[in-house]
Every structure is written in structure tokens, then in C-alpha cells.
């Protein structure tokens, strides 16, 4: 079967991997020279811990698939680092205790650790905290390097072609026409546009139940020591549905966030890159039009917080950035996936779960289409 995929981000690339694995020929179009959107402006976290009940199976399957891809493609940088959500108050500890006693706690790899146990697990955490929630199932990949490495592997099969700097302009009857005059015939077309909800996406699918979300992040110079797990803070409980419950309600009702964190709808996530630097974030902005500038108070807040947890100053910040991702507004859907006729599918809106869930989403798409 001939498959044309429009969109070179993590969803499009995961679908290309799945199609080639199933023996099909893939033509892959990306309007930029490289993916420039949320795919590379994220933590590279394969984040199982806080997923909602209906997401957990897909998250665990995606982690399994990422591990298999990483075994075959070294450049993906898969590593099963796990995570520690660092707890600083009694109410945060109560949330961790509650979720660690649930029936699915073992599937998520949850375990509540005392402060000394956290330091034994991750010796870089020498700062101020009272306990931690360990999730052994969380993992990491190198988001800025994974896609080129996967494409190189796919190209070696002889059944994959990547057309960079080529924008799809129309899709009709399995024929994609691009802005370079190309005409590409295929049996099925998968449109994975990321946060580009207008243009060709709106033309073929209308207004989808998706919105765009903006975030700010940063990356430091090398830390100089190994961070053995990813790190989150107790504010992350407020943003992941897997932690919902009476203890979280108590936390939200009685323990307000820091003013900067509340204003910018923040949580702390921190993961160490293979070069030793730390990727740190993030903020959430849901109302468009988004500003084109980044704001300093969130960066100052995150710098102080990570320094407090590490018990040492952060290395200099190497770069800061903003990103925008597409989020499906139907809470029951992992992704907005729509069939447009029998030979065209639109797949977008995984929200902040795109890097985590992409391989499982692609596998499900292939099963739905029957390829």
C-alpha cells in the first residue's frame, strides 16, 4: 500500500514508522526543513505517571513501543529513568499516599519515598523537601534528535521518502498536490498538521474540536552531575487527571499555588538531556491570540525552585523558548482522529501527550484503517 503522510512532527513520524513496519511504502511531506513545532519544544518525557484511567493503557503501550524503537534506533535516546514528584507539604504527601494505594498504582510504578530514600534514588536532589512519589514507568527520549534518527532508519528500508520544505496544498481522491508542483498518488493519506488548525486542515476537515496551548520552557548548560530521574513538583498533581481524588481536592481548596505559578498556570517538570543540560518548564496559556514574547517571572520562579530542590545554583541557562501544541477539547479522546472519506484521515490534538503517546496513537490508526 502507498501511504502519504503530511506533517513531519512526532505524530506524522510515528505513523510513518508504523506504516513502514507493516510493509507499506511511505511518502512523507513536511513544510519546514525540520519539524519546528511542539515535537521539538518539549521535555522528551514519556510520561505515564499522571495519565487518566482511560489513557493509562495507551501510555504503557506507547512506552513499550518507544523502548523497542530505541533499541533499534540509538539516536532516539530512550532511557527508562523514571520520575520523582518532589513533595514539600503535608497535603502534597496526602495526594501521593492516596494514589499509591489505588488498584492501578503498580501499573503506574508508584511508590512513596521518604526524603532520604529520594536522595538515595537521585543523589543530585540535596535540597529542601519532605518526601517524593516515585514513578518507575516514566521514561525519556531526546526530542530534538529522535525524529531525524527515525527518518534515517526508515530511509534505509528503501520504502520511505521524506520531502522536506514541501507544503501540501490539496488532497483529493488520494492525490496530494504540493507547493513545488508535485503530484503524489497514494492509497491513503494521513494529515498530521500539529497546531496548524487552519489552511489545508480546515479545508478538508472543517472546524475540529481542538484548541492551541502555549507554553514557555528553558534549557541549561550541563549540570556537571547525573540526574538519575526526571523531576516534577507537587503542582504537577493539579495538571494531570491521574491524581484526581479527595486529597487533591483538599490540596486545591486549601493550598494555593505560588502567585507566579498560579498566574502562569505552572507546574515543574525537569529532565536531563544526554549532553547534561536540564530541560525545565512549564507554563500554560489557553486564550488566543498568544503573545509573541516570553515573560521573565516564570523563568525566575523555575530557576529558584529547581535550585532549591537540588540544593545548589543552576548552571547558566543556554536557551529559552515558547511553543504551541494542539489539544483535543473532548476529554474522552486521546487524540482528534477523523476519517474524511475512505482514503483521508486527519490526526491532531494529542495535547501535552504527543511525545508520550505518538507510537500508540499511530498503532491504533493503522488498526482502524486496516493497513
Short mmCIF file of C-alpha atoms in Angstrom, two decimals:
data_model
loop_
_atom_site.label_atom_id
_atom_site.label_comp_id
_atom_site.label_asym_id
_atom_site.label_seq_id
_atom_site.Cartn_x
_atom_site.Cartn_y
_atom_site.Cartn_z
CA UNK A 1 0.00 0.00 0.00
CA UNK A 2 1.14 3.56 -0.74
CA UNK A 3 0.77 5.90 2.23
CA UNK A 4 1.28 9.66 2.05
CA UNK A 5 1.78 11.44 5.36
CA UNK A 6 1.54 15.21 5.66
CA UNK A 7 3.30 16.64 8.70
CA UNK A 8 6.79 15.82 9.92
CA UNK A 9 6.22 16.11 13.67
CA UNK A 10 6.16 13.26 16.15
CA UNK A 11 2.65 12.13 15.17
CA UNK A 12 3.42 12.10 11.46
CA UNK A 13 6.75 10.36 12.03
CA UNK A 14 5.21 7.76 14.34
CA UNK A 15 2.61 6.99 11.67
CA UNK A 16 5.39 6.69 9.09
CA UNK A 17 7.24 4.23 11.34
CA UNK A 18 4.09 2.14 11.84
CA UNK A 19 3.27 2.05 8.12
CA UNK A 20 6.80 1.04 7.11
CA UNK A 21 6.86 -1.60 9.86
CA UNK A 22 3.71 -3.07 8.33
CA UNK A 23 5.36 -3.33 4.93
CA UNK A 24 3.92 -0.25 3.21
CA UNK A 25 5.65 2.46 1.16
CA UNK A 26 5.56 5.93 2.70
CA UNK A 27 5.95 9.40 1.21
CA UNK A 28 6.34 11.96 4.00
CA UNK A 29 5.89 15.72 3.44
CA UNK A 30 6.97 18.43 5.86
CA UNK A 31 6.63 22.12 5.05
CA UNK A 32 9.70 23.05 7.12
CA UNK A 33 13.19 21.69 6.61
CA UNK A 34 12.78 20.02 10.00
CA UNK A 35 9.86 19.79 12.40
CA UNK A 36 9.83 23.07 14.33
CA UNK A 37 6.72 22.85 16.49
CA UNK A 38 5.77 21.15 19.73
CA UNK A 39 7.65 18.00 18.69
CA UNK A 40 11.00 19.62 19.46
CA UNK A 41 9.82 22.18 22.02
CA UNK A 42 9.09 19.70 24.80
CA UNK A 43 10.73 17.70 27.56
CA UNK A 44 11.14 14.45 25.66
CA UNK A 45 9.27 12.76 28.50
CA UNK A 46 7.36 9.53 28.05
CA UNK A 47 5.04 10.40 30.91
CA UNK A 48 2.95 7.53 32.31
CA UNK A 49 2.52 8.66 35.90
CA UNK A 50 -0.35 11.15 35.82
CA UNK A 51 -2.40 9.84 32.92
CA UNK A 52 -6.16 9.48 33.32
CA UNK A 53 -7.57 5.99 33.72
CA UNK A 54 -8.68 5.82 30.07
CA UNK A 55 -5.22 6.95 28.92
CA UNK A 56 -3.12 4.58 31.02
CA UNK A 57 -3.24 1.56 28.73
CA UNK A 58 -2.21 3.66 25.74
CA UNK A 59 0.58 5.33 27.72
CA UNK A 60 2.02 1.99 28.84
CA UNK A 61 1.78 0.63 25.31
CA UNK A 62 3.48 3.76 23.95
CA UNK A 63 6.29 3.38 26.47
CA UNK A 64 6.76 -0.22 25.34
CA UNK A 65 6.86 0.88 21.70
CA UNK A 66 9.31 3.72 22.44
CA UNK A 67 11.61 1.24 24.15
CA UNK A 68 11.51 -1.06 21.12
CA UNK A 69 12.18 1.85 18.76
CA UNK A 70 15.06 2.97 20.98
CA UNK A 71 16.62 -0.48 20.83
CA UNK A 72 16.72 -0.25 17.04
CA UNK A 73 17.45 3.47 16.64
CA UNK A 74 20.14 4.61 19.06
CA UNK A 75 19.65 8.27 18.19
CA UNK A 76 16.22 8.26 19.83
CA UNK A 77 17.98 8.23 23.19
CA UNK A 78 15.37 6.17 25.03
CA UNK A 79 16.16 5.68 28.70
CA UNK A 80 13.90 4.32 31.47
CA UNK A 81 14.78 7.00 34.01
CA UNK A 82 11.50 7.06 35.92
CA UNK A 83 10.48 10.18 37.79
CA UNK A 84 10.20 11.62 41.28
CA UNK A 85 7.48 14.09 42.13
CA UNK A 86 9.14 16.01 44.96
CA UNK A 87 6.76 16.79 47.83
CA UNK A 88 7.12 19.77 50.15
CA UNK A 89 3.84 19.92 52.10
CA UNK A 90 1.61 17.54 54.05
CA UNK A 91 -1.23 17.96 51.57
CA UNK A 92 1.02 17.06 48.64
CA UNK A 93 2.12 13.98 50.56
CA UNK A 94 -1.54 13.09 51.16
CA UNK A 95 -2.17 13.11 47.38
CA UNK A 96 0.83 10.82 46.85
CA UNK A 97 -0.34 8.47 49.61
CA UNK A 98 -3.83 8.30 48.11
CA UNK A 99 -2.74 7.49 44.56
CA UNK A 100 -0.12 4.98 45.76
CA UNK A 101 -2.90 2.92 47.39
CA UNK A 102 -5.10 2.72 44.30
CA UNK A 103 -5.51 -0.56 42.39
CA UNK A 104 -3.55 0.76 39.38
CA UNK A 105 -0.59 2.01 41.44
CA UNK A 106 1.57 -0.97 40.49
CA UNK A 107 0.86 -0.45 36.78
CA UNK A 108 1.99 3.15 37.10
CA UNK A 109 5.03 2.16 39.16
CA UNK A 110 4.01 4.37 42.10
CA UNK A 111 5.89 4.25 45.38
CA UNK A 112 6.04 6.89 48.12
CA UNK A 113 9.56 7.55 49.34
CA UNK A 114 10.87 9.40 52.37
CA UNK A 115 13.31 12.24 51.86
CA UNK A 116 16.37 10.04 52.46
CA UNK A 117 15.04 7.41 50.04
CA UNK A 118 14.57 10.11 47.40
CA UNK A 119 18.17 11.23 47.88
CA UNK A 120 19.39 7.64 47.63
CA UNK A 121 17.49 7.19 44.36
CA UNK A 122 18.55 10.56 42.95
CA UNK A 123 21.65 11.87 44.77
CA UNK A 124 21.51 15.18 42.88
CA UNK A 125 18.45 16.09 44.95
CA UNK A 126 20.18 17.53 48.00
CA UNK A 127 17.78 20.39 48.70
CA UNK A 128 14.66 21.02 50.74
CA UNK A 129 11.68 18.64 50.53
CA UNK A 130 9.90 16.13 52.76
CA UNK A 131 9.16 13.12 50.52
CA UNK A 132 8.67 12.02 46.93
CA UNK A 133 6.37 9.98 44.70
CA UNK A 134 8.45 7.67 42.53
CA UNK A 135 7.05 6.50 39.18
CA UNK A 136 9.28 3.80 37.75
CA UNK A 137 7.37 3.66 34.44
CA UNK A 138 8.25 7.16 33.23
CA UNK A 139 10.99 7.46 30.61
CA UNK A 140 12.73 9.97 28.36
CA UNK A 141 13.80 10.37 24.74
CA UNK A 142 15.82 13.09 23.00
CA UNK A 143 13.06 15.05 21.31
CA UNK A 144 15.41 17.21 19.20
CA UNK A 145 17.27 14.20 17.81
CA UNK A 146 14.73 11.38 17.75
CA UNK A 147 12.92 12.27 14.53
CA UNK A 148 15.97 12.67 12.26
CA UNK A 149 17.29 9.38 13.64
CA UNK A 150 13.98 7.60 12.98
CA UNK A 151 13.81 9.01 9.45
CA UNK A 152 17.34 7.82 8.70
CA UNK A 153 16.36 4.34 9.80
CA UNK A 154 13.20 4.42 7.69
CA UNK A 155 15.10 5.61 4.63
CA UNK A 156 17.40 2.60 4.95
CA UNK A 157 14.42 0.32 4.26
CA UNK A 158 14.02 1.69 0.72
CA UNK A 159 10.29 2.19 1.34
CA UNK A 160 10.36 5.70 2.82
CA UNK A 161 10.90 9.11 1.23
CA UNK A 162 10.99 12.37 3.17
CA UNK A 163 10.25 15.60 1.29
CA UNK A 164 11.46 18.48 3.44
CA UNK A 165 10.46 22.07 2.74
CA UNK A 166 7.42 20.84 0.82
CA UNK A 167 3.93 22.01 1.76
CA UNK A 168 0.83 20.04 0.84
CA UNK A 169 -1.71 22.33 -0.83
CA UNK A 170 -4.58 19.98 -1.68
CA UNK A 171 -5.81 16.43 -1.13
CA UNK A 172 -8.37 14.85 -3.43
CA UNK A 173 -9.06 11.19 -4.11
CA UNK A 174 -5.78 10.01 -2.61
CA UNK A 175 -3.80 12.58 -4.63
CA UNK A 176 -1.73 15.14 -2.75
CA UNK A 177 -0.50 18.21 -4.61
CA UNK A 178 2.29 20.26 -3.10
CA UNK A 179 3.64 23.79 -3.48
CA UNK A 180 6.52 22.61 -5.65
CA UNK A 181 4.21 21.28 -8.35
CA UNK A 182 4.43 17.69 -7.15
CA UNK A 183 1.52 15.29 -7.56
CA UNK A 184 1.57 12.26 -5.28
CA UNK A 185 -0.82 9.34 -5.69
CA UNK A 186 -1.50 7.07 -2.73
CA UNK A 187 -3.98 4.61 -1.32
CA UNK A 188 -4.39 6.53 1.93
CA UNK A 189 -3.39 9.99 3.12
CA UNK A 190 -2.73 10.81 6.78
CA UNK A 191 -2.79 14.51 7.62
CA UNK A 192 -0.92 15.18 10.88
CA UNK A 193 -0.79 19.00 10.98
CA UNK A 194 0.14 19.63 14.60
CA UNK A 195 -1.11 23.04 15.71
CA UNK A 196 -1.83 24.22 12.13
CA UNK A 197 -5.61 24.04 12.50
CA UNK A 198 -6.32 26.35 9.56
CA UNK A 199 -5.38 26.11 5.89
CA UNK A 200 -5.49 22.63 4.44
CA UNK A 201 -6.67 21.10 7.73
CA UNK A 202 -9.76 23.30 7.93
CA UNK A 203 -10.38 22.92 4.19
CA UNK A 204 -10.64 19.13 4.37
CA UNK A 205 -11.99 18.65 7.92
CA UNK A 206 -13.79 21.86 8.89
CA UNK A 207 -13.54 23.16 12.44
CA UNK A 208 -12.29 20.36 14.66
CA UNK A 209 -12.76 20.10 18.46
CA UNK A 210 -9.21 21.30 19.14
CA UNK A 211 -7.54 24.29 20.70
CA UNK A 212 -3.99 25.57 20.85
CA UNK A 213 -1.97 25.81 24.08
CA UNK A 214 1.16 27.93 24.53
CA UNK A 215 3.99 27.18 26.95
CA UNK A 216 7.38 28.53 27.99
CA UNK A 217 10.44 26.39 28.75
CA UNK A 218 14.21 26.64 29.08
CA UNK A 219 17.39 24.56 28.98
CA UNK A 220 20.56 24.94 30.98
CA UNK A 221 24.21 24.23 30.35
CA UNK A 222 25.40 20.81 31.63
CA UNK A 223 24.69 20.24 35.31
CA UNK A 224 28.02 18.51 35.94
CA UNK A 225 26.42 15.51 37.65
CA UNK A 226 23.84 12.93 36.75
CA UNK A 227 20.15 13.47 37.44
CA UNK A 228 19.05 9.84 37.73
CA UNK A 229 15.31 10.52 37.39
CA UNK A 230 13.08 13.14 35.87
CA UNK A 231 11.67 15.56 38.43
CA UNK A 232 8.23 17.03 38.97
CA UNK A 233 6.85 19.13 41.81
CA UNK A 234 3.59 18.90 43.71
CA UNK A 235 1.96 21.46 41.42
CA UNK A 236 2.01 18.80 38.70
CA UNK A 237 -0.72 16.99 40.65
CA UNK A 238 -3.03 19.85 39.67
CA UNK A 239 -2.46 19.34 35.92
CA UNK A 240 -2.64 15.57 35.44
CA UNK A 241 -6.01 13.78 35.73
CA UNK A 242 -4.45 10.61 37.13
CA UNK A 243 -4.11 12.33 40.51
CA UNK A 244 -7.77 13.36 40.86
CA UNK A 245 -9.41 12.48 44.17
CA UNK A 246 -10.36 13.76 47.58
CA UNK A 247 -6.77 14.51 48.61
CA UNK A 248 -6.23 16.60 45.50
CA UNK A 249 -9.49 18.46 46.16
CA UNK A 250 -8.21 19.21 49.65
CA UNK A 251 -4.94 20.48 48.21
CA UNK A 252 -6.62 22.73 45.67
CA UNK A 253 -9.12 24.14 48.17
CA UNK A 254 -6.65 24.89 50.95
CA UNK A 255 -3.19 25.32 49.47
CA UNK A 256 -2.94 27.95 46.73
CA UNK A 257 -0.05 27.92 44.32
CA UNK A 258 2.70 30.50 44.43
CA UNK A 259 1.44 33.68 42.78
CA UNK A 260 3.71 33.33 39.72
CA UNK A 261 2.83 29.64 39.32
CA UNK A 262 -0.88 30.36 39.63
CA UNK A 263 -0.83 33.34 37.25
CA UNK A 264 1.01 31.35 34.58
CA UNK A 265 -0.73 28.02 35.30
CA UNK A 266 2.58 26.34 36.03
CA UNK A 267 3.98 23.02 37.08
CA UNK A 268 7.60 21.96 37.34
CA UNK A 269 8.93 19.26 35.07
CA UNK A 270 12.67 18.78 34.70
CA UNK A 271 14.62 16.19 32.71
CA UNK A 272 18.32 15.91 31.96
CA UNK A 273 19.42 15.75 28.35
CA UNK A 274 22.14 13.37 27.24
CA UNK A 275 24.55 16.32 26.99
CA UNK A 276 23.98 17.00 30.69
CA UNK A 277 21.81 20.11 30.48
CA UNK A 278 18.41 20.35 32.12
CA UNK A 279 15.17 20.99 30.24
CA UNK A 280 12.87 22.83 32.64
CA UNK A 281 9.28 24.08 32.38
CA UNK A 282 6.50 24.89 32.03
CA UNK A 283 3.64 27.37 31.76
CA UNK A 284 0.20 27.04 30.15
CA UNK A 285 -1.69 29.69 28.20
CA UNK A 286 -5.05 28.78 26.65
CA UNK A 287 -6.52 32.01 25.28
CA UNK A 288 -5.52 33.30 21.86
CA UNK A 289 -4.12 35.49 20.45
CA UNK A 290 -0.91 34.43 22.17
CA UNK A 291 1.84 36.93 22.77
CA UNK A 292 4.98 36.70 20.68
CA UNK A 293 7.29 37.41 23.61
CA UNK A 294 8.33 35.35 26.62
CA UNK A 295 7.99 36.55 30.20
CA UNK A 296 10.78 36.52 32.77
CA UNK A 297 8.92 35.84 36.08
CA UNK A 298 8.15 32.17 35.23
CA UNK A 299 11.81 31.55 34.40
CA UNK A 300 12.94 33.18 37.64
CA UNK A 301 10.42 31.11 39.59
CA UNK A 302 11.52 27.84 37.96
CA UNK A 303 15.22 28.67 38.44
CA UNK A 304 14.68 29.30 42.16
CA UNK A 305 12.54 26.18 42.57
CA UNK A 306 14.96 23.77 40.87
CA UNK A 307 17.88 25.33 42.73
CA UNK A 308 16.01 24.78 46.00
CA UNK A 309 15.37 21.11 45.19
CA UNK A 310 18.93 20.47 44.02
CA UNK A 311 20.46 22.42 46.91
CA UNK A 312 22.78 24.23 44.50
CA UNK A 313 22.64 27.01 41.89
CA UNK A 314 21.56 26.03 38.42
CA UNK A 315 24.07 26.15 35.57
CA UNK A 316 23.62 29.11 33.21
CA UNK A 317 20.54 28.98 31.02
CA UNK A 318 21.53 28.13 27.47
CA UNK A 319 18.23 28.88 25.75
CA UNK A 320 14.61 29.80 26.36
CA UNK A 321 11.65 29.22 24.09
CA UNK A 322 7.90 29.25 23.69
CA UNK A 323 5.92 26.54 21.96
CA UNK A 324 2.36 25.85 20.89
CA UNK A 325 0.68 22.45 20.81
CA UNK A 326 -2.69 21.20 19.65
CA UNK A 327 -5.10 19.81 22.24
CA UNK A 328 -8.34 17.94 21.62
CA UNK A 329 -11.13 19.52 23.67
CA UNK A 330 -13.07 16.27 24.07
CA UNK A 331 -11.73 14.88 27.39
CA UNK A 332 -12.70 11.34 26.39
CA UNK A 333 -10.42 11.27 23.33
CA UNK A 334 -6.67 10.71 23.35
CA UNK A 335 -6.37 12.49 20.02
CA UNK A 336 -8.67 14.09 17.45
CA UNK A 337 -8.78 11.47 14.70
CA UNK A 338 -11.25 11.93 11.85
CA UNK A 339 -11.90 9.93 8.68
CA UNK A 340 -12.59 12.18 5.69
CA UNK A 341 -13.93 9.70 3.17
CA UNK A 342 -12.25 6.31 2.85
CA UNK A 343 -8.75 7.46 1.90
CA UNK A 344 -8.03 10.52 4.09
CA UNK A 345 -7.59 10.77 7.86
CA UNK A 346 -6.78 13.82 9.97
CA UNK A 347 -4.93 13.15 13.23
CA UNK A 348 -4.11 16.01 15.60
CA UNK A 349 -4.70 17.33 19.10
CA UNK A 350 -2.87 14.94 21.46
CA UNK A 351 -2.28 17.87 23.80
CA UNK A 352 0.76 17.64 26.03
CA UNK A 353 0.72 13.87 25.48
CA UNK A 354 2.06 13.88 21.92
CA UNK A 355 5.61 12.80 22.67
CA UNK A 356 4.37 10.18 25.11
CA UNK A 357 1.54 8.65 23.11
CA UNK A 358 2.57 9.04 19.45
CA UNK A 359 3.62 5.41 18.81
CA UNK A 360 0.44 4.03 20.39
CA UNK A 361 -1.74 6.54 18.52
CA UNK A 362 -0.09 5.51 15.23
CA UNK A 363 -0.59 1.83 16.00
CA UNK A 364 -4.28 2.45 16.70
CA UNK A 365 -4.67 4.43 13.47
CA UNK A 366 -3.18 1.56 11.47
CA UNK A 367 -5.58 -0.87 13.11
CA UNK A 368 -8.57 1.39 12.42
CA UNK A 369 -7.65 1.83 8.77
CA UNK A 370 -6.75 -1.80 8.34
CA UNK A 371 -3.30 -1.25 6.86
#
